C-alpha cells in the first residue's frame, strides 16, 4: 500500500496496532487479548508489573514471537511477520531489556552483525567503523568502535545496543527498559535522541519501571496487568499516581525504613579502602573510603554512575582485589578470603549485572535459587534434596517470584522475576551482611516494596545492609542512613529527614567540583 507523505501525517495517526493479541506458553497465558496502538511520531509507554506481558507484547510486535491469536495492523493493513528480520525490513526494531550483544566481538561488528556493509571486495569495515563513530558521537559516548563489548561497562553496552537499533533507521522503535543501566547524563542524551527521532516522525514504544523518568518523555500511556490492558491515557490526563493506581491498585505505599529496635555491633567495617579502576592507569575508583555498618542497619549509597559504588561493593564481596585498606567482617579482616568463603562467612552481594554475574542461564529457577546455599544442604558428597527443595520453595515465596515452579527454565521468567531470583538466592544463605548493587533495576514498584519489606524484616533480625541506588527516591523507603558517593569517596552523609534535592545537590556538586 502507499504510505501518506510524512508532511501530511498527524500524531493522531495509528501506524501500528495490536488487535486482540493472545500468546500462551503451555499453561501460561502471557497475553490474553491485548489491544494496543502506536501513534505516528509519538512515544507510547507501556507500564505494568513484572510478568504482566510487556516484553511478550513487544516481541510479538517485532516479529520475534508469533502470537497464538490476534492481528497486527501496520499502516492500516494486517501483517504477519515471519521473523524479526522481516519486521526490521518493514521498519520495526527493538532494543532488548536483556542485552543481546556478542561480548567477544567489537562494537562495530556488533552493530553491523547480520547486515554487514559489502562492496565487491567484501565487507567494508572502514565504512562500518565510520558509521559507528557517527552513532557514538550522536549518543555523546566516547567509545572506540574496535573495543570488545566485554570490556565496556554495563551502561556503555546498553548504549551500543541502542546504537545498533538506531543504525537501522526504523520508523517504529521499541525500547524495552533502555535506561536501566545508564547514568543520569546518558539518560539525558537518550531523551534528546528520542525527541529528535520523534521530530523525524519515528514512533517509539517505551517500557520502563522507572515511572518518573518515563513520564518525562511519554505522549501516551498504556497499563498492562496479567496479560490484559487495564488502562490507557494521554500524557495530559495522567500522572504518577494514575500509573501506580492502575498498576497495583489504590493506596499503594513503598513503605518506610524499619524502626522499633536498636542497632547491634558493627558487622562490616571498611578502613581506608582503596580499589583501582579497570583502566589500568592506577586511578583509584575507591579512594581511602571508611565506613561502618551495624547489625540491623540499612545504609543507602547514592551516587551517579562512575562514583565508585560498584567497584566498592565488588571488592567487599571478593570479586576484585583492594590495593589498600581493610575489610573487616565482625572485626576480622576478610580481604584474603575467596568469594565463596565470604558467602560462607555471611557476606553476600546481589550484583549489578544479573545476566552476567547473578544467574546461570542453563539452570532451572530452583537450581539458581539454591546455588549459593549448596553448603547448607550438602554433606560431603551427599545432597539433601528435601533441604534443597525447602530452600527453593521458601525463596520463591519470600520474594514472590512469578513462576511455574522451581523446575522452570530461568529464561522463561520475565526480566524482573529473574532479578528477584538473584535476590532470593542470596537471602536464602541467611547472610549477616548483604550488599545490593542497584537491585531494583527492572523490578516493578510492587516487587520493590516487597524487597524493601523483606530487607526491613531481615534488618530487624540483625542483617546489615548496604543498598546502592541511583534512584534517589528509594532511599526514603529503605534507608536508616544515606551516604552520597562521588569519585570514590564519601562526600555527604544524611539521615532520612533530608530532602531529595539536598541528596542530589551533594552528588552533583561533588561531581562538578
Ligand atoms: P518484566 O517487567 O519483569 O520484564 P514483562 O511484563 O515484560 O515483565 P513478560 O516477559 O512479557 O513480562 O512475561 C509475561 C509472562 O510470560 C510471564 O509469566 C513469563 O514467565 C511468561 N513467559 C515469557 N516468556 C516465556 C517463555 N519463553 N516460556 C514460558 N513462559 C514465558
Short mmCIF file of C-alpha atoms and ligand atoms in Angstrom, two decimals:
data_model
loop_
_atom_site.label_atom_id
_atom_site.label_comp_id
_atom_site.label_asym_id
_atom_site.label_seq_id
_atom_site.Cartn_x
_atom_site.Cartn_y
_atom_site.Cartn_z
CA UNK A 1 0.00 0.00 0.00
CA UNK A 2 1.09 3.61 -0.47
CA UNK A 3 2.08 5.49 2.62
CA UNK A 4 0.91 9.04 3.34
CA UNK A 5 3.74 11.53 2.78
CA UNK A 6 5.34 12.42 6.11
CA UNK A 7 4.49 16.13 5.96
CA UNK A 8 0.78 15.30 5.94
CA UNK A 9 0.84 12.82 8.77
CA UNK A 10 -0.62 13.69 12.14
CA UNK A 11 0.31 12.49 15.59
CA UNK A 12 -3.18 11.03 15.95
CA UNK A 13 -2.49 8.59 13.17
CA UNK A 14 -2.03 4.98 14.26
CA UNK A 15 0.91 3.38 12.48
CA UNK A 16 0.99 0.05 14.26
CA UNK A 17 -1.75 -1.70 16.19
CA UNK A 18 -2.22 -4.95 18.04
CA UNK A 19 -5.76 -6.30 17.89
CA UNK A 20 -6.84 -8.89 20.42
CA UNK A 21 -3.38 -10.41 20.65
CA UNK A 22 -3.08 -13.57 22.77
CA UNK A 23 0.08 -15.54 23.47
CA UNK A 24 0.36 -18.68 25.57
CA UNK A 25 3.40 -20.69 26.62
CA UNK A 26 1.88 -24.01 27.63
CA UNK A 27 -0.36 -23.18 30.58
CA UNK A 28 0.99 -19.67 30.95
CA UNK A 29 -1.21 -17.08 29.27
CA UNK A 30 1.27 -14.25 28.87
CA UNK A 31 -1.17 -12.17 26.76
CA UNK A 32 -4.93 -12.62 26.92
CA UNK A 33 -6.30 -10.49 24.09
CA UNK A 34 -4.48 -7.16 24.12
CA UNK A 35 -5.29 -4.10 22.04
CA UNK A 36 -2.51 -1.59 21.66
CA UNK A 37 -1.93 1.43 19.40
CA UNK A 38 1.30 3.09 18.36
CA UNK A 39 0.92 6.69 17.14
CA UNK A 40 2.95 8.42 14.45
CA UNK A 41 5.94 10.42 15.78
CA UNK A 42 4.96 9.84 19.42
CA UNK A 43 6.18 7.95 22.46
CA UNK A 44 3.81 5.33 23.85
CA UNK A 45 4.88 3.92 27.20
CA UNK A 46 3.86 0.52 28.42
CA UNK A 47 3.61 0.19 32.19
CA UNK A 48 2.96 -2.96 34.17
CA UNK A 49 4.19 -5.24 36.91
CA UNK A 50 6.86 -7.89 36.35
CA UNK A 51 5.36 -10.67 34.29
CA UNK A 52 2.42 -8.51 33.09
CA UNK A 53 3.31 -9.36 29.49
CA UNK A 54 5.05 -6.19 28.31
CA UNK A 55 8.11 -7.83 26.76
CA UNK A 56 5.98 -10.57 25.21
CA UNK A 57 3.76 -7.99 23.51
CA UNK A 58 6.82 -6.20 22.18
CA UNK A 59 8.29 -9.46 20.93
CA UNK A 60 5.04 -10.10 19.05
CA UNK A 61 5.10 -6.60 17.51
CA UNK A 62 8.72 -7.01 16.44
CA UNK A 63 8.36 -10.44 14.85
CA UNK A 64 10.36 -12.39 17.45
CA UNK A 65 7.36 -14.28 18.78
CA UNK A 66 4.31 -15.47 16.84
CA UNK A 67 1.04 -14.68 18.62
CA UNK A 68 -1.27 -17.57 19.45
CA UNK A 69 -4.13 -15.47 18.05
CA UNK A 70 -4.94 -11.90 17.12
CA UNK A 71 -3.87 -9.46 14.47
CA UNK A 72 -1.11 -6.92 13.87
CA UNK A 73 -2.04 -3.93 11.72
CA UNK A 74 0.73 -1.93 10.08
CA UNK A 75 -0.24 1.27 8.26
CA UNK A 76 -3.86 0.18 8.26
CA UNK A 77 -3.35 -3.29 6.79
CA UNK A 78 -2.97 -6.67 8.55
CA UNK A 79 0.54 -8.14 8.52
CA UNK A 80 2.25 -11.26 9.76
CA UNK A 81 5.95 -11.23 10.47
CA UNK A 82 7.81 -14.41 9.64
CA UNK A 83 10.83 -13.35 11.72
CA UNK A 84 12.47 -10.42 13.48
CA UNK A 85 14.38 -9.68 10.27
CA UNK A 86 11.07 -9.50 8.42
CA UNK A 87 9.73 -6.93 10.94
CA UNK A 88 13.00 -4.97 10.72
CA UNK A 89 12.70 -4.86 6.94
CA UNK A 90 9.26 -3.30 7.43
CA UNK A 91 10.69 -0.63 9.72
CA UNK A 92 10.20 -2.08 13.20
CA UNK A 93 13.12 -2.71 15.50
CA UNK A 94 13.65 -3.44 19.17
CA UNK A 95 16.18 -2.69 21.87
CA UNK A 96 16.01 -5.62 24.25
CA UNK A 97 15.78 -5.47 28.01
CA UNK A 98 18.40 -8.17 28.37
CA UNK A 99 21.35 -7.18 26.22
CA UNK A 100 21.79 -9.31 23.15
CA UNK A 101 25.33 -8.38 22.16
CA UNK A 102 28.17 -10.79 21.43
CA UNK A 103 30.63 -9.96 24.25
CA UNK A 104 33.80 -11.08 22.48
CA UNK A 105 33.09 -9.08 19.33
CA UNK A 106 33.89 -5.39 19.00
CA UNK A 107 31.37 -2.54 18.99
CA UNK A 108 31.44 -2.10 15.18
CA UNK A 109 30.86 -5.77 14.45
CA UNK A 110 28.03 -5.95 16.98
CA UNK A 111 26.29 -3.00 15.36
CA UNK A 112 26.55 -4.45 11.85
CA UNK A 113 26.18 -8.13 12.75
CA UNK A 114 23.99 -9.87 10.17
CA UNK A 115 23.74 -6.81 7.88
CA UNK A 116 27.34 -6.05 7.02
CA UNK A 117 28.09 -3.30 4.53
CA UNK A 118 29.52 -5.08 1.48
CA UNK A 119 31.40 -3.99 -1.60
CA UNK A 120 32.61 -6.18 -4.47
CA UNK A 121 35.79 -6.83 -2.44
CA UNK A 122 33.97 -7.99 0.69
CA UNK A 123 32.89 -6.32 3.94
CA UNK A 124 33.63 -2.60 4.03
CA UNK A 125 34.96 -2.43 7.60
CA UNK A 126 36.16 1.17 7.17
CA UNK A 127 32.66 2.38 6.28
CA UNK A 128 31.15 0.38 9.15
CA UNK A 129 33.68 1.96 11.50
CA UNK A 130 32.90 5.46 10.20
CA UNK A 131 29.17 4.96 10.73
CA UNK A 132 29.80 3.53 14.21
CA UNK A 133 31.82 6.64 15.12
CA UNK A 134 28.95 8.89 13.96
CA UNK A 135 26.47 6.91 16.06
CA UNK A 136 28.70 7.16 19.13
CA UNK A 137 29.02 10.92 18.60
CA UNK A 138 25.26 11.23 18.32
CA UNK A 139 24.94 9.38 21.61
CA UNK A 140 27.76 11.52 23.09
CA UNK A 141 29.64 8.40 24.14
CA UNK A 142 33.40 8.19 23.85
CA UNK A 143 33.69 4.55 22.78
CA UNK A 144 36.15 3.32 20.18
CA UNK A 145 34.36 1.16 17.54
CA UNK A 146 37.06 -1.50 17.85
CA UNK A 147 36.66 -2.05 21.61
CA UNK A 148 35.44 -5.55 22.50
CA UNK A 149 31.97 -5.25 24.05
CA UNK A 150 33.03 -7.29 27.10
CA UNK A 151 35.47 -4.51 28.05
CA UNK A 152 32.66 -1.95 28.30
CA UNK A 153 30.73 -1.27 31.47
CA UNK A 154 27.08 -2.28 31.50
CA UNK A 155 25.74 1.21 30.70
CA UNK A 156 28.06 1.50 27.69
CA UNK A 157 26.90 -1.91 26.44
CA UNK A 158 23.37 -0.60 26.62
CA UNK A 159 24.44 2.41 24.53
CA UNK A 160 25.83 0.02 21.89
CA UNK A 161 22.52 -1.84 21.87
CA UNK A 162 20.73 1.50 21.34
CA UNK A 163 23.18 2.48 18.59
CA UNK A 164 22.52 -0.79 16.79
CA UNK A 165 18.78 -0.14 16.76
CA UNK A 166 19.29 3.46 15.61
CA UNK A 167 21.56 2.37 12.78
CA UNK A 168 18.71 0.51 11.10
CA UNK A 169 16.71 3.74 10.60
CA UNK A 170 13.50 2.22 11.84
CA UNK A 171 10.23 4.11 11.77
CA UNK A 172 8.96 2.22 14.81
CA UNK A 173 11.48 1.71 17.57
CA UNK A 174 10.69 -0.41 20.60
CA UNK A 175 12.78 0.23 23.71
CA UNK A 176 12.45 -2.34 26.48
CA UNK A 177 14.00 -0.85 29.65
CA UNK A 178 16.63 1.14 27.72
CA UNK A 179 17.81 3.23 30.67
CA UNK A 180 18.17 0.62 33.39
CA UNK A 181 21.98 0.70 33.35
CA UNK A 182 22.51 4.24 32.09
CA UNK A 183 23.92 7.09 34.13
CA UNK A 184 21.84 10.25 34.60
CA UNK A 185 23.75 12.09 31.87
CA UNK A 186 23.40 9.14 29.47
CA UNK A 187 19.64 9.12 30.10
CA UNK A 188 19.55 12.81 29.25
CA UNK A 189 21.32 12.16 25.94
CA UNK A 190 18.96 9.28 25.15
CA UNK A 191 15.97 11.53 25.79
CA UNK A 192 17.41 14.13 23.40
CA UNK A 193 17.81 11.39 20.80
CA UNK A 194 14.20 10.29 21.38
CA UNK A 195 12.94 13.88 20.91
CA UNK A 196 14.92 14.12 17.69
CA UNK A 197 13.57 10.78 16.41
CA UNK A 198 10.01 11.93 17.15
CA UNK A 199 10.50 15.12 15.20
CA UNK A 200 11.61 12.96 12.28
CA UNK A 201 8.35 11.00 12.50
CA UNK A 202 9.70 7.91 14.25
CA UNK A 203 7.24 6.27 16.65
CA UNK A 204 8.62 4.94 19.90
CA UNK A 205 7.30 2.30 22.24
CA UNK A 206 8.93 2.59 25.61
CA UNK A 207 8.93 0.21 28.57
CA UNK A 208 10.28 1.22 31.95
CA UNK A 209 9.89 0.58 35.63
CA UNK A 210 11.37 3.98 36.30
CA UNK A 211 7.98 5.67 36.29
CA UNK A 212 9.01 9.28 36.87
CA UNK A 213 11.62 9.10 34.17
CA UNK A 214 9.20 7.58 31.65
CA UNK A 215 6.63 10.29 32.35
CA UNK A 216 9.12 12.89 31.15
CA UNK A 217 9.03 11.61 27.59
CA UNK A 218 5.75 9.83 27.14
CA UNK A 219 2.84 11.05 24.98
CA UNK A 220 0.55 8.07 25.51
CA UNK A 221 0.49 5.56 28.36
CA UNK A 222 -0.84 2.03 28.45
CA UNK A 223 -1.02 -0.19 31.53
CA UNK A 224 -0.90 -3.96 31.23
CA UNK A 225 -1.92 -6.23 34.06
CA UNK A 226 -1.82 -10.02 33.91
CA UNK A 227 -1.82 -10.13 30.13
CA UNK A 228 -4.63 -7.63 29.58
CA UNK A 229 -4.71 -3.90 29.03
CA UNK A 230 -6.28 -2.24 32.07
CA UNK A 231 -5.90 1.46 31.28
CA UNK A 232 -4.71 3.92 28.69
CA UNK A 233 -4.45 7.67 28.59
CA UNK A 234 -2.78 10.67 27.03
CA UNK A 235 0.02 12.46 28.85
CA UNK A 236 -2.15 15.45 29.70
CA UNK A 237 -4.63 13.20 31.52
CA UNK A 238 -2.23 11.09 33.56
CA UNK A 239 0.29 11.42 36.37
CA UNK A 240 2.44 9.19 38.57
CA UNK A 241 -0.46 8.41 40.87
CA UNK A 242 -2.59 7.29 37.87
CA UNK A 243 0.13 4.86 36.75
CA UNK A 244 0.69 3.38 40.20
CA UNK A 245 -3.05 3.07 40.86
CA UNK A 246 -3.61 1.25 37.57
CA UNK A 247 -0.59 -0.98 38.01
CA UNK A 248 -1.04 -2.10 41.58
CA UNK A 249 -4.32 -0.69 42.95
CA UNK A 250 -5.27 2.10 45.36
CA UNK A 251 -3.38 3.27 48.44
CA UNK A 252 -0.05 1.96 47.38
CA UNK A 253 2.89 2.78 49.60
CA UNK A 254 6.55 1.88 49.06
CA UNK A 255 6.96 1.67 52.84
CA UNK A 256 9.44 3.26 55.20
CA UNK A 257 12.66 2.11 56.90
CA UNK A 258 12.15 -0.38 59.75
CA UNK A 259 12.03 1.07 63.27
CA UNK A 260 11.50 -0.08 66.85
CA UNK A 261 14.86 -1.65 67.59
CA UNK A 262 18.43 -0.69 68.40
CA UNK A 263 21.28 -1.36 66.01
CA UNK A 264 23.74 -4.02 67.18
CA UNK A 265 27.51 -4.26 66.91
CA UNK A 266 29.46 -3.19 63.86
CA UNK A 267 29.13 -6.02 61.33
CA UNK A 268 31.08 -4.55 58.44
CA UNK A 269 33.87 -2.05 58.64
CA UNK A 270 35.81 -0.56 55.76
CA UNK A 271 39.08 1.10 56.78
CA UNK A 272 40.74 3.35 54.20
CA UNK A 273 39.67 1.02 51.40
CA UNK A 274 41.34 1.65 48.04
CA UNK A 275 40.36 -0.05 44.78
CA UNK A 276 41.85 0.68 41.38
CA UNK A 277 39.55 1.24 38.45
CA UNK A 278 39.62 -1.02 35.39
CA UNK A 279 41.52 1.42 33.15
CA UNK A 280 44.92 0.10 34.29
CA UNK A 281 46.19 3.65 34.86
CA UNK A 282 46.34 3.23 38.61
CA UNK A 283 43.47 5.68 39.16
CA UNK A 284 41.52 4.90 42.31
CA UNK A 285 37.85 4.05 41.78
CA UNK A 286 37.52 3.80 45.57
CA UNK A 287 39.76 6.27 47.31
CA UNK A 288 40.61 5.72 51.01
CA UNK A 289 36.98 5.08 51.94
CA UNK A 290 35.97 4.27 55.51
CA UNK A 291 32.51 3.15 56.57
CA UNK A 292 30.91 1.16 59.42
CA UNK A 293 27.59 -0.64 59.14
CA UNK A 294 25.91 -2.08 62.24
CA UNK A 295 23.72 -5.12 62.67
CA UNK A 296 20.15 -4.10 61.79
CA UNK A 297 21.19 -1.01 59.88
CA UNK A 298 20.32 -0.28 56.23
CA UNK A 299 22.70 2.16 54.59
CA UNK A 300 21.81 3.53 51.16
CA UNK A 301 24.64 4.64 48.93
CA UNK A 302 23.53 7.16 46.37
CA UNK A 303 25.79 8.31 43.59
CA UNK A 304 25.98 8.90 39.89
CA UNK A 305 27.42 6.29 37.54
CA UNK A 306 31.19 6.25 37.90
CA UNK A 307 31.07 7.31 41.58
CA UNK A 308 32.79 4.04 42.55
CA UNK A 309 29.80 2.31 44.15
CA UNK A 310 30.03 -0.89 42.08
CA UNK A 311 33.81 -1.08 42.47
CA UNK A 312 33.46 -0.76 46.24
CA UNK A 313 30.74 -3.42 46.56
CA UNK A 314 32.52 -5.86 44.24
CA UNK A 315 35.71 -5.51 46.24
CA UNK A 316 33.92 -6.10 49.57
CA UNK A 317 32.35 -9.26 48.10
CA UNK A 318 35.73 -10.54 46.88
CA UNK A 319 35.21 -10.05 43.14
CA UNK A 320 38.17 -7.72 42.89
CA UNK A 321 41.24 -7.00 44.99
CA UNK A 322 41.81 -3.89 47.05
CA UNK A 323 45.10 -2.04 46.74
CA UNK A 324 44.97 -0.66 50.24
CA UNK A 325 42.99 -0.62 53.45
CA UNK A 326 40.97 -3.27 55.23
CA UNK A 327 37.59 -5.00 55.03
CA UNK A 328 36.52 -6.24 58.46
CA UNK A 329 33.58 -8.61 58.91
CA UNK A 330 32.64 -8.95 62.59
CA UNK A 331 36.03 -7.44 63.38
CA UNK A 332 38.05 -9.96 61.31
CA UNK A 333 39.89 -8.98 58.14
CA UNK A 334 38.34 -10.94 55.24
CA UNK A 335 40.43 -9.41 52.44
CA UNK A 336 42.25 -12.71 51.83
CA UNK A 337 39.05 -14.82 51.56
CA UNK A 338 37.56 -16.01 48.23
CA UNK A 339 34.02 -15.07 47.16
CA UNK A 340 32.68 -18.46 48.33
CA UNK A 341 34.44 -18.17 51.68
CA UNK A 342 32.96 -14.72 52.19
CA UNK A 343 29.47 -16.06 51.38
CA UNK A 344 30.00 -18.80 53.94
CA UNK A 345 31.14 -16.20 56.44
CA UNK A 346 27.84 -14.37 55.83
CA UNK A 347 28.83 -11.64 53.38
CA UNK A 348 26.88 -11.63 50.10
CA UNK A 349 26.39 -9.41 47.06
CA UNK A 350 23.44 -9.02 44.70
CA UNK A 351 25.43 -7.83 41.67
CA UNK A 352 24.58 -5.10 39.19
CA UNK A 353 24.56 -7.27 36.08
CA UNK A 354 22.21 -10.17 36.68
CA UNK A 355 22.76 -11.73 33.27
CA UNK A 356 26.49 -11.98 33.61
CA UNK A 357 27.05 -12.43 37.29
CA UNK A 358 23.87 -13.36 39.04
CA UNK A 359 22.30 -16.23 37.12
CA UNK A 360 23.25 -19.40 35.31
CA UNK A 361 21.06 -19.34 32.21
CA UNK A 362 21.31 -23.08 31.56
CA UNK A 363 19.93 -23.96 35.00
CA UNK A 364 16.37 -24.02 36.31
CA UNK A 365 14.87 -21.39 38.58
CA UNK A 366 15.28 -23.78 41.52
CA UNK A 367 18.93 -24.56 40.88
CA UNK A 368 19.71 -20.88 40.52
CA UNK A 369 17.98 -20.17 43.82
CA UNK A 370 19.80 -22.89 45.73
CA UNK A 371 23.20 -22.35 44.13
CA UNK A 372 24.64 -20.09 46.80
CA UNK A 373 23.31 -22.30 49.63
CA UNK A 374 24.87 -25.58 48.46
CA UNK A 375 27.00 -25.99 51.63
CA UNK A 376 23.84 -25.93 53.77
CA UNK A 377 22.20 -28.93 52.09
CA UNK A 378 25.27 -30.89 51.05
CA UNK A 379 27.36 -33.02 53.40
CA UNK A 380 30.48 -34.24 51.62
CA UNK A 381 29.07 -35.98 48.53
CA UNK A 382 25.50 -36.27 49.83
CA UNK A 383 22.84 -33.82 48.83
CA UNK A 384 19.61 -33.45 50.74
CA UNK A 385 17.01 -32.88 48.01
CA UNK A 386 14.41 -32.18 50.66
CA UNK A 387 16.51 -29.44 52.23
CA UNK A 388 17.21 -28.00 48.79
CA UNK A 389 13.50 -28.05 47.94
CA UNK A 390 12.75 -26.24 51.19
CA UNK A 391 15.23 -23.51 50.29
CA UNK A 392 13.81 -23.14 46.78
CA UNK A 393 10.16 -23.03 47.89
CA UNK A 394 11.00 -20.63 50.71
CA UNK A 395 12.82 -18.30 48.34
CA UNK A 396 10.05 -18.35 45.69
CA UNK A 397 7.62 -17.41 48.43
CA UNK A 398 9.86 -14.85 50.13
CA UNK A 399 10.45 -12.69 47.09
CA UNK A 400 7.20 -13.58 45.29
CA UNK A 401 8.70 -14.99 42.13
CA UNK A 402 6.06 -15.46 39.45
CA UNK A 403 6.95 -18.86 38.03
CA UNK A 404 5.52 -22.28 37.25
CA UNK A 405 7.78 -23.68 40.00
CA UNK A 406 11.40 -24.46 40.72
CA UNK A 407 11.67 -26.67 37.61
CA UNK A 408 11.00 -23.84 35.14
CA UNK A 409 13.81 -22.58 32.90
CA UNK A 410 15.32 -19.32 34.11
CA UNK A 411 14.89 -17.88 30.59
CA UNK A 412 11.11 -18.33 30.85
CA UNK A 413 10.92 -15.74 33.63
CA UNK A 414 10.26 -12.08 32.95
CA UNK A 415 13.26 -9.79 33.50
CA UNK A 416 12.05 -8.51 36.85
CA UNK A 417 11.35 -12.00 38.11
CA UNK A 418 14.89 -13.04 37.15
CA UNK A 419 16.16 -10.20 39.32
CA UNK A 420 14.04 -11.48 42.20
CA UNK A 421 15.72 -14.89 41.80
CA UNK A 422 19.12 -13.26 42.33
CA UNK A 423 17.90 -11.52 45.48
CA UNK A 424 16.12 -14.68 46.75
CA UNK A 425 19.22 -16.78 46.15
CA UNK A 426 21.36 -14.51 48.30
CA UNK A 427 18.78 -14.14 51.09
CA UNK A 428 18.49 -17.95 51.23
CA UNK A 429 22.05 -18.12 52.55
CA UNK A 430 20.93 -16.22 55.70
CA UNK A 431 23.70 -13.67 55.46
CA UNK A 432 24.87 -11.30 58.20
CA UNK A 433 25.78 -8.59 55.69
CA UNK A 434 24.03 -8.07 52.38
CA UNK A 435 25.28 -5.76 49.65
CA UNK A 436 22.85 -4.86 46.86
CA UNK A 437 24.07 -3.06 43.76
CA UNK A 438 21.15 -1.30 42.03
CA UNK A 439 18.84 -4.23 42.80
CA UNK A 440 15.68 -2.50 41.64
CA UNK A 441 16.86 -2.45 38.03
CA UNK A 442 13.88 -3.82 36.11
CA UNK A 443 11.72 -4.72 39.08
CA UNK A 444 8.24 -3.27 39.36
CA UNK A 445 7.06 -0.96 42.07
CA UNK A 446 5.14 -3.73 43.87
CA UNK A 447 8.18 -6.02 43.84
CA UNK A 448 10.33 -3.16 45.03
CA UNK A 449 8.04 -2.68 48.02
CA UNK A 450 8.28 -6.43 48.71
CA UNK A 451 12.07 -6.36 48.56
CA UNK A 452 12.15 -3.34 50.89
CA UNK A 453 9.82 -5.11 53.31
CA UNK A 454 11.95 -8.22 53.23
CA UNK A 455 15.14 -6.25 53.83
CA UNK A 456 13.38 -4.42 56.67
CA UNK A 457 12.32 -7.71 58.27
CA UNK A 458 15.80 -9.20 57.95
CA UNK A 459 17.35 -5.99 59.27
CA UNK A 460 15.05 -6.24 62.29
CA UNK A 461 16.63 -9.64 62.91
CA UNK A 462 20.17 -8.24 62.68
CA UNK A 463 21.04 -8.13 58.96
CA UNK A 464 23.36 -5.27 58.00
CA UNK A 465 22.60 -3.89 54.53
CA UNK A 466 24.37 -1.68 52.03
CA UNK A 467 21.95 -0.74 49.25
CA UNK A 468 23.37 1.10 46.28
CA UNK A 469 20.99 3.13 44.15
CA UNK A 470 20.81 5.84 41.52
CA UNK A 471 17.08 6.34 42.15
CA UNK A 472 17.15 8.85 44.93
CA UNK A 473 13.52 8.31 45.98
CA UNK A 474 14.30 4.73 47.01
CA UNK A 475 16.48 5.94 49.89
CA UNK A 476 13.48 7.27 51.83
CA UNK A 477 11.65 3.95 51.78
CA UNK A 478 14.50 1.77 52.95
CA UNK A 479 17.46 3.65 54.46
CA UNK A 480 18.37 4.44 58.05
CA UNK A 481 21.34 6.40 56.77
CA UNK A 482 22.03 7.88 53.32
CA UNK A 483 25.55 8.24 52.04
CA UNK A 484 26.47 10.12 48.89
CA UNK A 485 29.50 8.90 46.97
CA UNK A 486 31.43 10.70 44.26
CA UNK A 487 34.82 9.99 42.76
CA UNK A 488 35.46 7.08 45.08
CA UNK A 489 34.83 9.00 48.28
CA UNK A 490 32.00 9.67 50.68
CA UNK A 491 31.06 13.31 50.09
CA UNK A 492 27.97 13.59 52.30
CA UNK A 493 26.02 11.67 54.89
CA UNK A 494 22.38 12.26 55.83
CA UNK A 495 19.59 10.83 57.92
CA UNK A 496 16.31 10.15 56.09
CA UNK A 497 14.81 13.52 57.06
CA UNK A 498 16.92 15.09 54.29
CA UNK A 499 15.23 16.26 51.07
CA UNK A 500 15.67 14.65 47.67
CA UNK A 501 17.18 17.89 46.35
CA UNK A 502 19.83 18.02 49.09
CA UNK A 503 20.98 14.49 48.27
CA UNK A 504 21.14 15.21 44.56
CA UNK A 505 22.91 18.51 45.08
CA UNK A 506 25.53 16.79 47.22
CA UNK A 507 26.32 14.31 44.47
CA UNK A 508 26.09 16.87 41.66
CA UNK A 509 28.24 19.49 43.38
CA UNK A 510 30.88 16.98 44.19
CA UNK A 511 30.98 15.76 40.59
CA UNK A 512 31.20 19.26 39.16
CA UNK A 513 33.86 20.42 41.65
P1 LIG B 1 9.16 -7.61 33.36
O1 LIG B 1 8.72 -6.25 33.77
O2 LIG B 1 9.56 -8.41 34.56
O3 LIG B 1 10.17 -7.64 32.28
P2 LIG B 1 7.04 -8.36 31.45
O4 LIG B 1 5.79 -7.59 31.66
O5 LIG B 1 7.92 -7.93 30.34
O6 LIG B 1 7.84 -8.40 32.83
P3 LIG B 1 6.94 -10.92 30.08
O7 LIG B 1 8.41 -11.12 29.95
O8 LIG B 1 6.21 -10.49 28.86
O9 LIG B 1 6.63 -9.88 31.27
O10 LIG B 1 6.31 -12.26 30.65
C1 LIG B 1 4.91 -12.50 30.76
C2 LIG B 1 4.67 -13.89 31.27
O11 LIG B 1 5.02 -14.84 30.25
C3 LIG B 1 5.49 -14.26 32.50
O12 LIG B 1 4.66 -15.04 33.35
C4 LIG B 1 6.61 -15.11 31.94
O13 LIG B 1 7.07 -16.04 32.90
C5 LIG B 1 5.95 -15.79 30.74
N1 LIG B 1 6.92 -16.09 29.67
C6 LIG B 1 7.58 -15.19 28.91
N2 LIG B 1 8.40 -15.81 28.03
C7 LIG B 1 8.25 -17.14 28.23
C8 LIG B 1 8.80 -18.33 27.63
N3 LIG B 1 9.69 -18.26 26.63
N4 LIG B 1 8.40 -19.52 28.13
C9 LIG B 1 7.50 -19.59 29.13
N5 LIG B 1 6.94 -18.53 29.73
C10 LIG B 1 7.29 -17.32 29.30
#
